[in-house]
Coordinates of C-alpha atoms in Angstrom, one line a residue:
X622 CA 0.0 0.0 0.0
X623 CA 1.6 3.8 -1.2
X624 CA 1.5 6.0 1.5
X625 CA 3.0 9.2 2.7
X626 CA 3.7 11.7 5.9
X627 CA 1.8 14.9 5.5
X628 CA 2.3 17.8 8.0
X629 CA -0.3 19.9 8.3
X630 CA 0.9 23.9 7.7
X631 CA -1.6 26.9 9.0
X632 CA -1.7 27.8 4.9
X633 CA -2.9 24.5 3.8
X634 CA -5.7 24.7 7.2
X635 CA -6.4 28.2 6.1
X636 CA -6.3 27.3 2.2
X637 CA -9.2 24.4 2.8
X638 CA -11.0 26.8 5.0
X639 CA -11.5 29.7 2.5
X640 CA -12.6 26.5 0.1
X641 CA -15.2 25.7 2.1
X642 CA -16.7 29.4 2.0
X643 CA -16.2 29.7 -1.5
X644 CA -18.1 26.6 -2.5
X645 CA -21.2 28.4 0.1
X646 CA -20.3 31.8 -1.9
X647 CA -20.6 30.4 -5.1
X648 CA -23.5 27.9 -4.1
X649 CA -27.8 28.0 -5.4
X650 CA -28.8 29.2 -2.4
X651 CA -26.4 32.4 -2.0
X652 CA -27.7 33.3 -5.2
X653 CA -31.6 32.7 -4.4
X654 CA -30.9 34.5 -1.1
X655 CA -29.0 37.4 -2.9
X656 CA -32.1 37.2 -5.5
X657 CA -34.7 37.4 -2.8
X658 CA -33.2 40.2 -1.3
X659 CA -32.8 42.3 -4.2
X660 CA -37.0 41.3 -4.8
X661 CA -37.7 42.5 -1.5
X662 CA -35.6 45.7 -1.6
X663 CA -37.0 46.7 -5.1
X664 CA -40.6 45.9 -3.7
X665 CA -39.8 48.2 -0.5
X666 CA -39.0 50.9 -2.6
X667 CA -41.7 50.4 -4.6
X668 CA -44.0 50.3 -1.9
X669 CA -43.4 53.8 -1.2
X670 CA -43.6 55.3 -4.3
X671 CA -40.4 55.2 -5.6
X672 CA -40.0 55.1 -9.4
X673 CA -38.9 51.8 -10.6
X674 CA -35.5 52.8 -12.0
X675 CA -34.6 54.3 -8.8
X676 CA -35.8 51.2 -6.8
X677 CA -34.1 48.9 -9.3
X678 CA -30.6 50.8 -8.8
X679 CA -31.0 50.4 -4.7
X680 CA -31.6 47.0 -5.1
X681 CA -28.5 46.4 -7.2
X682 CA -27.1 48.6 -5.0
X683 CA -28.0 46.3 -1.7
X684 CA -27.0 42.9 -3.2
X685 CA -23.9 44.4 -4.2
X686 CA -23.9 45.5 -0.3
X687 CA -24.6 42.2 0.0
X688 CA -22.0 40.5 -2.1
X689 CA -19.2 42.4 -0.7
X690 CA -20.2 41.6 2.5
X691 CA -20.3 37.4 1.9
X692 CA -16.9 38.3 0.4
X693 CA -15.3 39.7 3.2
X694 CA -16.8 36.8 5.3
X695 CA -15.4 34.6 2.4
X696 CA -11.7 36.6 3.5
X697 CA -12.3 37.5 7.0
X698 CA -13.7 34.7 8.9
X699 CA -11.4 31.5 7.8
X700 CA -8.1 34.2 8.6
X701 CA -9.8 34.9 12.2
X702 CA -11.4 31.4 12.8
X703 CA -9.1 28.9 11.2
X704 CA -5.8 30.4 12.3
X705 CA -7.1 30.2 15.8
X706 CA -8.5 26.7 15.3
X707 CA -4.8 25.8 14.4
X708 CA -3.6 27.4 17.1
X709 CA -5.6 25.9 19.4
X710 CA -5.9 22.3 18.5
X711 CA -2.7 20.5 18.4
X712 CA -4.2 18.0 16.3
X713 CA -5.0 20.0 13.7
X714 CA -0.6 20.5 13.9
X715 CA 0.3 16.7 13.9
X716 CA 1.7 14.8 11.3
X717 CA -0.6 12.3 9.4
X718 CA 0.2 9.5 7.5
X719 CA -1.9 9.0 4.7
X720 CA -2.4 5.6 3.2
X721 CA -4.5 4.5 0.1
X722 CA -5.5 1.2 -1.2
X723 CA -8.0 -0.3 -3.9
X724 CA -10.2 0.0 -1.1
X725 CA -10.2 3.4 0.2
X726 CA -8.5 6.1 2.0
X727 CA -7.1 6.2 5.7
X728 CA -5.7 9.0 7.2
X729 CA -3.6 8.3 11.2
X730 CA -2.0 10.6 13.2
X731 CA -1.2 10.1 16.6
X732 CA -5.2 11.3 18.2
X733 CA -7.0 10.8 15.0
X734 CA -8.0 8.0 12.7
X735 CA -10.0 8.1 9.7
X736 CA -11.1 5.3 7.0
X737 CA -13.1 6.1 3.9
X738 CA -13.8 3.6 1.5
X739 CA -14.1 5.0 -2.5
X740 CA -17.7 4.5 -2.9
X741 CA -18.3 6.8 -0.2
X742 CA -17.1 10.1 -2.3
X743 CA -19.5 11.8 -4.6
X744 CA -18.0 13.1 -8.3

Protein backbone atom coordinates (compact mmCIF):
# COMPACT_ATOMS: atom_id res chain seq x y z
CA UNK A 1 0.00 0.00 0.00
CA UNK A 2 1.60 3.83 -1.15
CA UNK A 3 1.52 5.98 1.51
CA UNK A 4 3.05 9.23 2.67
CA UNK A 5 3.70 11.71 5.86
CA UNK A 6 1.79 14.90 5.46
CA UNK A 7 2.27 17.81 7.96
CA UNK A 8 -0.25 19.94 8.29
CA UNK A 9 0.95 23.90 7.67
CA UNK A 10 -1.64 26.91 9.01
CA UNK A 11 -1.70 27.76 4.95
CA UNK A 12 -2.86 24.50 3.83
CA UNK A 13 -5.74 24.67 7.19
CA UNK A 14 -6.37 28.18 6.14
CA UNK A 15 -6.30 27.32 2.18
CA UNK A 16 -9.17 24.35 2.80
CA UNK A 17 -11.02 26.82 4.96
CA UNK A 18 -11.54 29.66 2.51
CA UNK A 19 -12.57 26.54 0.08
CA UNK A 20 -15.24 25.68 2.13
CA UNK A 21 -16.68 29.45 2.03
CA UNK A 22 -16.18 29.71 -1.47
CA UNK A 23 -18.11 26.60 -2.52
CA UNK A 24 -21.22 28.38 0.09
CA UNK A 25 -20.34 31.75 -1.94
CA UNK A 26 -20.56 30.45 -5.13
CA UNK A 27 -23.46 27.91 -4.07
CA UNK A 28 -27.78 28.03 -5.35
CA UNK A 29 -28.77 29.16 -2.40
CA UNK A 30 -26.38 32.41 -2.04
CA UNK A 31 -27.72 33.35 -5.17
CA UNK A 32 -31.57 32.69 -4.43
CA UNK A 33 -30.91 34.49 -1.08
CA UNK A 34 -29.01 37.43 -2.91
CA UNK A 35 -32.11 37.24 -5.51
CA UNK A 36 -34.68 37.36 -2.83
CA UNK A 37 -33.23 40.25 -1.31
CA UNK A 38 -32.79 42.27 -4.25
CA UNK A 39 -37.02 41.32 -4.85
CA UNK A 40 -37.66 42.51 -1.49
CA UNK A 41 -35.62 45.69 -1.60
CA UNK A 42 -36.97 46.69 -5.10
CA UNK A 43 -40.59 45.87 -3.70
CA UNK A 44 -39.82 48.16 -0.54
CA UNK A 45 -39.04 50.93 -2.63
CA UNK A 46 -41.74 50.36 -4.60
CA UNK A 47 -44.04 50.28 -1.89
CA UNK A 48 -43.42 53.83 -1.17
CA UNK A 49 -43.65 55.34 -4.29
CA UNK A 50 -40.40 55.19 -5.61
CA UNK A 51 -40.00 55.15 -9.41
CA UNK A 52 -38.92 51.78 -10.63
CA UNK A 53 -35.46 52.84 -12.05
CA UNK A 54 -34.64 54.30 -8.85
CA UNK A 55 -35.81 51.20 -6.79
CA UNK A 56 -34.05 48.87 -9.27
CA UNK A 57 -30.64 50.83 -8.75
CA UNK A 58 -30.98 50.36 -4.67
CA UNK A 59 -31.61 46.97 -5.06
CA UNK A 60 -28.46 46.45 -7.17
CA UNK A 61 -27.09 48.61 -5.02
CA UNK A 62 -28.01 46.28 -1.70
CA UNK A 63 -27.04 42.92 -3.22
CA UNK A 64 -23.93 44.40 -4.25
CA UNK A 65 -23.87 45.51 -0.29
CA UNK A 66 -24.55 42.21 0.04
CA UNK A 67 -21.99 40.49 -2.12
CA UNK A 68 -19.18 42.40 -0.69
CA UNK A 69 -20.24 41.61 2.52
CA UNK A 70 -20.28 37.44 1.90
CA UNK A 71 -16.86 38.27 0.37
CA UNK A 72 -15.31 39.72 3.17
CA UNK A 73 -16.79 36.85 5.26
CA UNK A 74 -15.37 34.57 2.43
CA UNK A 75 -11.71 36.63 3.48
CA UNK A 76 -12.30 37.52 7.00
CA UNK A 77 -13.66 34.73 8.93
CA UNK A 78 -11.36 31.51 7.80
CA UNK A 79 -8.08 34.18 8.56
CA UNK A 80 -9.81 34.89 12.22
CA UNK A 81 -11.39 31.37 12.84
CA UNK A 82 -9.14 28.86 11.19
CA UNK A 83 -5.84 30.43 12.27
CA UNK A 84 -7.08 30.25 15.82
CA UNK A 85 -8.45 26.71 15.30
CA UNK A 86 -4.84 25.84 14.39
CA UNK A 87 -3.57 27.37 17.08
CA UNK A 88 -5.59 25.89 19.44
CA UNK A 89 -5.90 22.27 18.53
CA UNK A 90 -2.66 20.53 18.45
CA UNK A 91 -4.23 17.95 16.33
CA UNK A 92 -5.03 19.99 13.67
CA UNK A 93 -0.56 20.49 13.86
CA UNK A 94 0.35 16.74 13.88
CA UNK A 95 1.69 14.83 11.27
CA UNK A 96 -0.61 12.34 9.40
CA UNK A 97 0.24 9.52 7.45
CA UNK A 98 -1.89 9.00 4.72
CA UNK A 99 -2.38 5.61 3.16
CA UNK A 100 -4.54 4.49 0.08
CA UNK A 101 -5.53 1.17 -1.19
CA UNK A 102 -7.96 -0.27 -3.87
CA UNK A 103 -10.18 0.01 -1.12
CA UNK A 104 -10.19 3.44 0.19
CA UNK A 105 -8.45 6.14 2.00
CA UNK A 106 -7.07 6.22 5.75
CA UNK A 107 -5.72 9.03 7.25
CA UNK A 108 -3.55 8.30 11.23
CA UNK A 109 -1.97 10.61 13.15
CA UNK A 110 -1.16 10.08 16.60
CA UNK A 111 -5.17 11.34 18.25
CA UNK A 112 -6.97 10.75 14.97
CA UNK A 113 -8.04 8.05 12.72
CA UNK A 114 -9.96 8.08 9.66
CA UNK A 115 -11.09 5.26 6.96
CA UNK A 116 -13.07 6.08 3.88
CA UNK A 117 -13.77 3.61 1.53
CA UNK A 118 -14.12 5.04 -2.46
CA UNK A 119 -17.70 4.49 -2.90
CA UNK A 120 -18.32 6.81 -0.19
CA UNK A 121 -17.15 10.10 -2.33
CA UNK A 122 -19.45 11.76 -4.61
CA UNK A 123 -17.97 13.07 -8.28
Amino acid sequence: MPSLTYQPLSEDVLAGGRLHHLALLTSRRTALILLVYGVIVFGAFALVGAPADVAFVFAIDASLFLIVMLALRHLVVPWLVVRRQFREQRSLRQPYTITWSERGYAACSETISSDLPWDHYVQ
